């Protein structure tokens, strides 16, 4: 272990820090000297990285073991996990998109975030860590908007926000005052994910052309650093949900 790792007073895990919002979050961590760890399929070129494939439950336990081992030896002040990674899924109509891709979308974008959140909280509790422990679950305004073409995405984000609300109540009942949990709706951010879905046909994803227009005009859409800085500025929080905007503007 490097001295910088051993002596860091903060550890921040970010899943999906290789691009998009996760990349922005990783390069704007506000804690000086923090040990930052990326969890994704590709290693981050400048950060410690641990392999994670959201679509492969067989590798999730390795991430859980990594949380547990790291926290067991951690004597710092703060440990945060931002569950941000999202697999570009099979946007399209239910019953029309390929069945195997649909299953992978559910595994990666509904089941994996909940399991990762659970493994982090378990590791915090089992380690006896008494510093500040924070869990951020990256949600979306799709948790409340039934967006055509996104059955899995909308259901996954709604489930994730309910998971956060229940977990918060359980932590409060156990008087785990050092642990906070929140969901974040980041607003509309220009990322590979939003470019991917904006490139789709309106017949499969009716808000695609509106997203393309907003991105071309720079209207109501943020860059990853702006999005990341406003998220960090709001943390830690006692809110169950941090809401930074909608995915697209309504066209009245
Ligand atoms: N962008 C927006 O406007 C917006 C709005 C609302 C909510 N959000 C939410 O914000 C989060 C980040 O979105 P984004 O737009 O930044 O996405 P993005 O640009 O597509 O980045 C996704 C990240 O997730 C990782 N990832 C993808 N598939 C993975 C897999 N199978 N296993 C492990 N990691 C995987 C990628 O890393 P690798 O490819 O290296 O694995 C990448 O670093 C998501 O949860 C998304 O739902 C975004």
mmCIF file of C-alpha atoms and ligand atoms in Angstrom:
data_model
loop_
_atom_site.group_PDB
_atom_site.id
_atom_site.type_symbol
_atom_site.label_atom_id
_atom_site.label_comp_id
_atom_site.label_asym_id
_atom_site.label_seq_id
_atom_site.Cartn_x
_atom_site.Cartn_y
_atom_site.Cartn_z
ATOM 1 C CA UNK A 1 0.000 0.000 0.000
ATOM 2 C CA UNK A 2 1.251 3.497 -0.878
ATOM 3 C CA UNK A 3 1.793 5.935 2.009
ATOM 4 C CA UNK A 4 -0.740 8.297 0.438
ATOM 5 C CA UNK A 5 -3.328 5.519 0.587
ATOM 6 C CA UNK A 6 -2.433 4.539 4.126
ATOM 7 C CA UNK A 7 -2.580 8.104 5.429
ATOM 8 C CA UNK A 8 -5.619 9.407 3.576
ATOM 9 C CA UNK A 9 -8.279 10.674 5.959
ATOM 10 C CA UNK A 10 -11.009 10.163 3.349
ATOM 11 C CA UNK A 11 -11.802 7.252 1.049
ATOM 12 C CA UNK A 12 -14.181 7.840 -1.828
ATOM 13 C CA UNK A 13 -15.384 4.997 -4.024
ATOM 14 C CA UNK A 14 -17.097 6.021 -7.232
ATOM 15 C CA UNK A 15 -18.546 3.399 -9.534
ATOM 16 C CA UNK A 16 -18.300 4.389 -13.177
ATOM 17 C CA UNK A 17 -15.591 7.048 -12.814
ATOM 18 C CA UNK A 18 -14.131 6.356 -16.274
ATOM 19 C CA UNK A 19 -16.507 8.721 -18.068
ATOM 20 C CA UNK A 20 -19.554 10.917 -17.637
ATOM 21 C CA UNK A 21 -20.742 12.171 -14.257
ATOM 22 C CA UNK A 22 -18.529 9.686 -12.384
ATOM 23 C CA UNK A 23 -15.443 11.103 -14.089
ATOM 24 C CA UNK A 24 -16.581 14.593 -13.072
ATOM 25 C CA UNK A 25 -17.186 13.472 -9.484
ATOM 26 C CA UNK A 26 -13.749 11.844 -9.299
ATOM 27 C CA UNK A 27 -11.855 14.908 -10.478
ATOM 28 C CA UNK A 28 -13.771 17.265 -8.195
ATOM 29 C CA UNK A 29 -13.543 15.397 -4.887
ATOM 30 C CA UNK A 30 -13.453 18.186 -2.300
ATOM 31 C CA UNK A 31 -11.467 16.311 0.376
ATOM 32 C CA UNK A 32 -7.739 17.070 0.196
ATOM 33 C CA UNK A 33 -5.620 13.939 -0.142
ATOM 34 C CA UNK A 34 -8.603 11.617 -0.443
ATOM 35 C CA UNK A 35 -8.001 8.081 -1.634
ATOM 36 C CA UNK A 36 -10.266 7.766 -4.675
ATOM 37 C CA UNK A 37 -11.176 4.353 -6.069
ATOM 38 C CA UNK A 38 -12.972 3.729 -9.334
ATOM 39 C CA UNK A 39 -15.230 0.681 -9.760
ATOM 40 C CA UNK A 40 -15.976 -0.202 -13.379
ATOM 41 C CA UNK A 41 -15.070 -2.504 -16.252
ATOM 42 C CA UNK A 42 -12.264 -0.290 -17.564
ATOM 43 C CA UNK A 43 -9.561 0.967 -15.202
ATOM 44 C CA UNK A 44 -9.421 4.737 -14.759
ATOM 45 C CA UNK A 45 -6.079 5.923 -16.191
ATOM 46 C CA UNK A 46 -5.151 7.950 -13.106
ATOM 47 C CA UNK A 47 -7.009 6.299 -10.244
ATOM 48 C CA UNK A 48 -6.853 3.105 -8.288
ATOM 49 C CA UNK A 49 -9.481 0.866 -9.900
ATOM 50 C CA UNK A 50 -11.330 -2.281 -8.885
ATOM 51 C CA UNK A 51 -13.095 -4.334 -11.540
ATOM 52 C CA UNK A 52 -16.887 -4.235 -11.515
ATOM 53 C CA UNK A 53 -19.306 -5.443 -14.149
ATOM 54 C CA UNK A 54 -22.818 -4.452 -13.163
ATOM 55 C CA UNK A 55 -24.213 -7.095 -15.508
ATOM 56 C CA UNK A 56 -22.240 -9.954 -13.914
ATOM 57 C CA UNK A 57 -23.477 -10.831 -10.402
ATOM 58 C CA UNK A 58 -20.543 -13.264 -10.141
ATOM 59 C CA UNK A 59 -18.119 -10.352 -9.620
ATOM 60 C CA UNK A 60 -20.201 -8.317 -7.161
ATOM 61 C CA UNK A 61 -18.965 -10.205 -4.096
ATOM 62 C CA UNK A 62 -15.368 -9.246 -4.959
ATOM 63 C CA UNK A 63 -16.372 -5.604 -4.686
ATOM 64 C CA UNK A 64 -18.092 -6.329 -1.370
ATOM 65 C CA UNK A 65 -14.951 -8.056 -0.105
ATOM 66 C CA UNK A 66 -12.888 -5.061 -1.215
ATOM 67 C CA UNK A 67 -15.187 -2.681 0.748
ATOM 68 C CA UNK A 68 -14.901 -4.924 3.813
ATOM 69 C CA UNK A 69 -11.117 -5.371 3.696
ATOM 70 C CA UNK A 70 -10.474 -1.689 3.040
ATOM 71 C CA UNK A 71 -12.763 -0.447 5.789
ATOM 72 C CA UNK A 72 -11.498 -2.993 8.302
ATOM 73 C CA UNK A 73 -8.062 -1.375 8.130
ATOM 74 C CA UNK A 74 -9.203 2.208 7.728
ATOM 75 C CA UNK A 75 -8.477 4.676 10.526
ATOM 76 C CA UNK A 76 -9.509 7.867 8.714
ATOM 77 C CA UNK A 77 -12.435 10.244 9.163
ATOM 78 C CA UNK A 78 -14.647 9.671 6.167
ATOM 79 C CA UNK A 79 -15.705 6.871 3.809
ATOM 80 C CA UNK A 80 -18.076 7.591 0.929
ATOM 81 C CA UNK A 81 -19.422 5.389 -1.831
ATOM 82 C CA UNK A 82 -21.157 6.918 -4.833
ATOM 83 C CA UNK A 83 -23.084 4.268 -6.755
ATOM 84 C CA UNK A 84 -23.074 6.067 -10.078
ATOM 85 C CA UNK A 85 -22.276 3.414 -12.720
ATOM 86 C CA UNK A 86 -24.972 2.650 -15.233
ATOM 87 C CA UNK A 87 -24.819 0.240 -18.126
ATOM 88 C CA UNK A 88 -26.101 1.711 -21.361
ATOM 89 C CA UNK A 89 -29.219 -0.373 -21.587
ATOM 90 C CA UNK A 90 -31.675 -1.469 -24.169
ATOM 91 C CA UNK A 91 -33.797 1.643 -24.475
ATOM 92 C CA UNK A 92 -36.879 0.737 -26.479
ATOM 93 C CA UNK A 93 -40.374 -0.599 -26.033
ATOM 94 C CA UNK A 94 -41.140 -3.432 -23.650
ATOM 95 C CA UNK A 95 -41.619 -6.704 -25.519
ATOM 96 C CA UNK A 96 -39.801 -5.318 -28.571
ATOM 97 C CA UNK A 97 -36.169 -5.020 -27.426
ATOM 98 C CA UNK A 98 -33.993 -8.165 -27.463
ATOM 99 C CA UNK A 99 -34.899 -10.432 -24.529
ATOM 100 C CA UNK A 100 -31.331 -11.164 -23.392
ATOM 101 C CA UNK A 101 -30.415 -7.484 -23.458
ATOM 102 C CA UNK A 102 -33.533 -6.704 -21.430
ATOM 103 C CA UNK A 103 -32.462 -9.213 -18.782
ATOM 104 C CA UNK A 104 -28.962 -7.735 -18.655
ATOM 105 C CA UNK A 105 -30.451 -4.263 -18.280
ATOM 106 C CA UNK A 106 -32.479 -5.400 -15.247
ATOM 107 C CA UNK A 107 -29.448 -7.131 -13.692
ATOM 108 C CA UNK A 108 -27.087 -4.221 -14.260
ATOM 109 C CA UNK A 109 -29.353 -1.259 -13.645
ATOM 110 C CA UNK A 110 -31.939 -2.477 -11.129
ATOM 111 C CA UNK A 111 -30.356 -5.286 -9.091
ATOM 112 C CA UNK A 112 -26.679 -4.260 -9.042
ATOM 113 C CA UNK A 113 -27.069 -0.752 -7.554
ATOM 114 C CA UNK A 114 -29.136 -2.101 -4.637
ATOM 115 C CA UNK A 115 -26.681 -4.929 -3.964
ATOM 116 C CA UNK A 116 -23.680 -2.577 -4.127
ATOM 117 C CA UNK A 117 -25.339 -0.170 -1.718
ATOM 118 C CA UNK A 118 -26.116 -3.022 0.641
ATOM 119 C CA UNK A 119 -22.544 -4.336 0.514
ATOM 120 C CA UNK A 120 -21.137 -0.904 1.349
ATOM 121 C CA UNK A 121 -23.429 -0.418 4.367
ATOM 122 C CA UNK A 122 -22.702 -3.954 5.541
ATOM 123 C CA UNK A 123 -18.959 -3.325 5.300
ATOM 124 C CA UNK A 124 -19.286 -0.076 7.266
ATOM 125 C CA UNK A 125 -21.204 -1.813 10.038
ATOM 126 C CA UNK A 126 -19.038 -4.940 10.154
ATOM 127 C CA UNK A 127 -15.802 -2.909 10.223
ATOM 128 C CA UNK A 128 -16.898 -0.949 13.273
ATOM 129 C CA UNK A 129 -15.901 2.248 11.449
ATOM 130 C CA UNK A 130 -17.130 5.186 13.519
ATOM 131 C CA UNK A 131 -16.221 8.063 11.225
ATOM 132 C CA UNK A 132 -18.575 9.660 8.709
ATOM 133 C CA UNK A 133 -19.882 7.069 6.246
ATOM 134 C CA UNK A 134 -21.916 8.258 3.271
ATOM 135 C CA UNK A 135 -23.739 6.406 0.522
ATOM 136 C CA UNK A 136 -24.929 8.253 -2.578
ATOM 137 C CA UNK A 137 -27.220 6.420 -4.988
ATOM 138 C CA UNK A 138 -27.360 8.115 -8.370
ATOM 139 C CA UNK A 139 -30.996 8.374 -9.379
ATOM 140 C CA UNK A 140 -32.795 10.340 -12.080
ATOM 141 C CA UNK A 141 -35.926 12.376 -12.637
ATOM 142 C CA UNK A 142 -37.013 9.199 -14.459
ATOM 143 C CA UNK A 143 -37.824 7.856 -10.982
ATOM 144 C CA UNK A 144 -40.981 9.930 -11.161
ATOM 145 C CA UNK A 145 -41.475 10.429 -14.926
ATOM 146 C CA UNK A 146 -42.822 7.462 -16.914
ATOM 147 C CA UNK A 147 -40.515 8.036 -19.891
ATOM 148 C CA UNK A 148 -41.567 6.040 -22.962
ATOM 149 C CA UNK A 149 -38.824 3.633 -24.055
ATOM 150 C CA UNK A 150 -37.361 3.288 -20.560
ATOM 151 C CA UNK A 151 -39.333 0.704 -18.578
ATOM 152 C CA UNK A 152 -36.214 -0.655 -16.888
ATOM 153 C CA UNK A 153 -34.530 2.700 -16.329
ATOM 154 C CA UNK A 154 -37.610 4.300 -14.748
ATOM 155 C CA UNK A 155 -38.443 1.246 -12.637
ATOM 156 C CA UNK A 156 -34.821 0.923 -11.515
ATOM 157 C CA UNK A 157 -34.518 4.535 -10.398
ATOM 158 C CA UNK A 158 -37.899 4.445 -8.611
ATOM 159 C CA UNK A 159 -36.833 1.267 -6.807
ATOM 160 C CA UNK A 160 -33.521 2.816 -5.876
ATOM 161 C CA UNK A 161 -35.155 5.882 -4.313
ATOM 162 C CA UNK A 162 -37.511 3.687 -2.275
ATOM 163 C CA UNK A 163 -34.507 1.597 -1.189
ATOM 164 C CA UNK A 164 -32.842 4.785 0.066
ATOM 165 C CA UNK A 165 -35.936 5.850 1.993
ATOM 166 C CA UNK A 166 -36.263 2.480 3.713
ATOM 167 C CA UNK A 167 -32.520 2.177 4.449
ATOM 168 C CA UNK A 168 -32.558 5.640 6.058
ATOM 169 C CA UNK A 169 -35.391 4.627 8.370
ATOM 170 C CA UNK A 170 -33.617 1.439 9.344
ATOM 171 C CA UNK A 171 -30.377 3.291 10.084
ATOM 172 C CA UNK A 172 -32.285 5.837 12.169
ATOM 173 C CA UNK A 173 -33.994 3.048 14.130
ATOM 174 C CA UNK A 174 -30.583 1.484 14.829
ATOM 175 C CA UNK A 175 -29.239 4.940 15.805
ATOM 176 C CA UNK A 176 -26.426 4.659 13.272
ATOM 177 C CA UNK A 177 -25.805 8.397 13.441
ATOM 178 C CA UNK A 178 -22.474 8.326 11.606
ATOM 179 C CA UNK A 179 -24.042 6.942 8.416
ATOM 180 C CA UNK A 180 -25.952 9.008 5.881
ATOM 181 C CA UNK A 181 -27.645 7.736 2.726
ATOM 182 C CA UNK A 182 -29.114 9.793 -0.079
ATOM 183 C CA UNK A 183 -30.346 9.586 -3.662
ATOM 184 C CA UNK A 184 -29.337 12.212 -6.221
ATOM 185 C CA UNK A 185 -31.203 13.286 -9.340
ATOM 186 C CA UNK A 186 -28.382 15.086 -11.129
ATOM 187 C CA UNK A 187 -30.395 16.892 -13.831
ATOM 188 C CA UNK A 188 -29.552 16.770 -17.539
ATOM 189 C CA UNK A 189 -25.817 16.296 -18.035
ATOM 190 C CA UNK A 190 -23.956 15.954 -21.341
ATOM 191 C CA UNK A 191 -22.361 12.485 -21.083
ATOM 192 C CA UNK A 192 -21.774 9.428 -23.268
ATOM 193 C CA UNK A 193 -25.019 8.009 -21.824
ATOM 194 C CA UNK A 194 -27.175 10.980 -22.783
ATOM 195 C CA UNK A 195 -25.487 11.190 -26.212
ATOM 196 C CA UNK A 196 -26.203 7.483 -26.683
ATOM 197 C CA UNK A 197 -29.932 7.768 -25.969
ATOM 198 C CA UNK A 198 -30.279 11.126 -27.751
ATOM 199 C CA UNK A 199 -29.041 9.413 -30.927
ATOM 200 C CA UNK A 200 -32.022 7.049 -30.913
ATOM 201 C CA UNK A 201 -35.116 7.307 -33.099
ATOM 202 C CA UNK A 202 -38.103 9.094 -31.610
ATOM 203 C CA UNK A 203 -40.182 6.030 -32.498
ATOM 204 C CA UNK A 204 -38.246 4.090 -29.818
ATOM 205 C CA UNK A 205 -37.447 6.965 -27.471
ATOM 206 C CA UNK A 206 -39.765 9.930 -28.067
ATOM 207 C CA UNK A 207 -37.703 12.534 -26.157
ATOM 208 C CA UNK A 208 -34.557 11.812 -28.214
ATOM 209 C CA UNK A 209 -34.937 14.669 -30.688
ATOM 210 C CA UNK A 210 -35.683 17.123 -27.894
ATOM 211 C CA UNK A 211 -32.536 15.984 -26.082
ATOM 212 C CA UNK A 212 -30.514 16.459 -29.285
ATOM 213 C CA UNK A 213 -31.907 19.982 -29.689
ATOM 214 C CA UNK A 214 -31.108 20.947 -26.113
ATOM 215 C CA UNK A 215 -27.599 19.497 -26.370
ATOM 216 C CA UNK A 216 -26.924 21.278 -29.674
ATOM 217 C CA UNK A 217 -28.131 24.589 -28.216
ATOM 218 C CA UNK A 218 -26.614 24.040 -24.776
ATOM 219 C CA UNK A 219 -30.026 24.701 -23.214
ATOM 220 C CA UNK A 220 -30.793 23.188 -19.821
ATOM 221 C CA UNK A 221 -27.854 20.791 -20.013
ATOM 222 C CA UNK A 222 -24.743 20.773 -17.817
ATOM 223 C CA UNK A 223 -21.162 19.641 -18.307
ATOM 224 C CA UNK A 224 -19.865 16.915 -15.992
ATOM 225 C CA UNK A 225 -17.773 19.261 -13.826
ATOM 226 C CA UNK A 226 -20.682 21.621 -13.129
ATOM 227 C CA UNK A 227 -22.879 18.653 -12.263
ATOM 228 C CA UNK A 228 -20.218 17.105 -10.037
ATOM 229 C CA UNK A 229 -19.432 20.315 -8.174
ATOM 230 C CA UNK A 230 -23.052 20.951 -7.286
ATOM 231 C CA UNK A 231 -23.461 17.400 -6.033
ATOM 232 C CA UNK A 232 -20.340 17.601 -3.857
ATOM 233 C CA UNK A 233 -21.417 21.025 -2.536
ATOM 234 C CA UNK A 234 -24.648 19.469 -1.240
ATOM 235 C CA UNK A 235 -22.907 16.607 0.622
ATOM 236 C CA UNK A 236 -23.094 15.387 3.310
ATOM 237 C CA UNK A 237 -26.837 15.741 3.616
ATOM 238 C CA UNK A 238 -29.711 14.672 5.818
ATOM 239 C CA UNK A 239 -32.053 14.706 2.800
ATOM 240 C CA UNK A 240 -33.314 11.473 1.282
ATOM 241 C CA UNK A 241 -33.209 13.067 -2.181
ATOM 242 C CA UNK A 242 -31.085 15.801 -3.768
ATOM 243 C CA UNK A 243 -32.813 17.133 -6.830
ATOM 244 C CA UNK A 244 -30.828 19.180 -9.338
ATOM 245 C CA UNK A 245 -33.244 19.299 -12.264
ATOM 246 C CA UNK A 246 -35.120 17.405 -14.902
ATOM 247 C CA UNK A 247 -33.675 15.405 -17.774
ATOM 248 C CA UNK A 248 -35.333 17.522 -20.455
ATOM 249 C CA UNK A 249 -37.393 20.688 -20.397
ATOM 250 C CA UNK A 250 -41.085 20.411 -21.026
ATOM 251 C CA UNK A 251 -42.011 21.918 -24.396
ATOM 252 C CA UNK A 252 -45.211 23.872 -23.817
HETATM 253 N N1 LIG B 1 -26.313 12.143 -17.719
HETATM 254 C C1 LIG B 1 -27.503 12.520 -17.263
HETATM 255 O O1 LIG B 1 -28.127 13.489 -17.742
HETATM 256 C C2 LIG B 1 -28.142 11.758 -16.135
HETATM 257 C C3 LIG B 1 -29.408 12.183 -15.713
HETATM 258 C C4 LIG B 1 -30.004 11.494 -14.667
HETATM 259 C C5 LIG B 1 -29.341 10.455 -14.023
HETATM 260 N N2 LIG B 1 -28.097 10.080 -14.465
HETATM 261 C C6 LIG B 1 -27.445 8.966 -13.771
HETATM 262 O O2 LIG B 1 -26.094 9.307 -13.486
HETATM 263 C C7 LIG B 1 -25.273 8.144 -13.527
HETATM 264 C C8 LIG B 1 -24.117 8.346 -14.475
HETATM 265 O O3 LIG B 1 -24.626 8.561 -15.780
HETATM 266 P P1 LIG B 1 -23.723 9.089 -16.978
HETATM 267 O O4 LIG B 1 -24.629 9.843 -17.864
HETATM 268 O O5 LIG B 1 -22.497 9.740 -16.443
HETATM 269 O O6 LIG B 1 -23.341 7.682 -17.686
HETATM 270 P P2 LIG B 1 -22.136 7.323 -18.690
HETATM 271 O O7 LIG B 1 -21.613 8.549 -19.293
HETATM 272 O O8 LIG B 1 -22.658 6.268 -19.622
HETATM 273 O O9 LIG B 1 -21.034 6.650 -17.728
HETATM 274 C C9 LIG B 1 -21.327 5.401 -17.186
HETATM 275 C C10 LIG B 1 -20.190 4.862 -16.318
HETATM 276 O O10 LIG B 1 -20.659 3.601 -15.830
HETATM 277 C C11 LIG B 1 -19.699 2.608 -16.118
HETATM 278 N N3 LIG B 1 -20.359 1.377 -16.566
HETATM 279 C C12 LIG B 1 -21.124 1.185 -17.654
HETATM 280 N N4 LIG B 1 -21.493 -0.096 -17.758
HETATM 281 C C13 LIG B 1 -20.928 -0.737 -16.694
HETATM 282 C C14 LIG B 1 -20.929 -2.084 -16.270
HETATM 283 N N5 LIG B 1 -21.579 -3.041 -16.926
HETATM 284 N N6 LIG B 1 -20.259 -2.374 -15.132
HETATM 285 C C15 LIG B 1 -19.589 -1.423 -14.440
HETATM 286 N N7 LIG B 1 -19.549 -0.135 -14.814
HETATM 287 C C16 LIG B 1 -20.210 0.204 -15.926
HETATM 288 C C17 LIG B 1 -18.846 3.130 -17.253
HETATM 289 O O11 LIG B 1 -17.526 2.610 -17.077
HETATM 290 P P3 LIG B 1 -16.927 1.389 -17.924
HETATM 291 O O12 LIG B 1 -17.486 1.528 -19.318
HETATM 292 O O13 LIG B 1 -15.464 1.614 -17.822
HETATM 293 O O14 LIG B 1 -17.374 0.129 -17.226
HETATM 294 C C18 LIG B 1 -18.886 4.632 -17.047
HETATM 295 O O15 LIG B 1 -17.815 5.061 -16.263
HETATM 296 C C19 LIG B 1 -26.205 6.993 -13.948
HETATM 297 O O16 LIG B 1 -26.616 6.297 -12.799
HETATM 298 C C20 LIG B 1 -27.366 7.696 -14.598
HETATM 299 O O17 LIG B 1 -28.556 6.952 -14.540
HETATM 300 C C21 LIG B 1 -27.496 10.691 -15.523
#
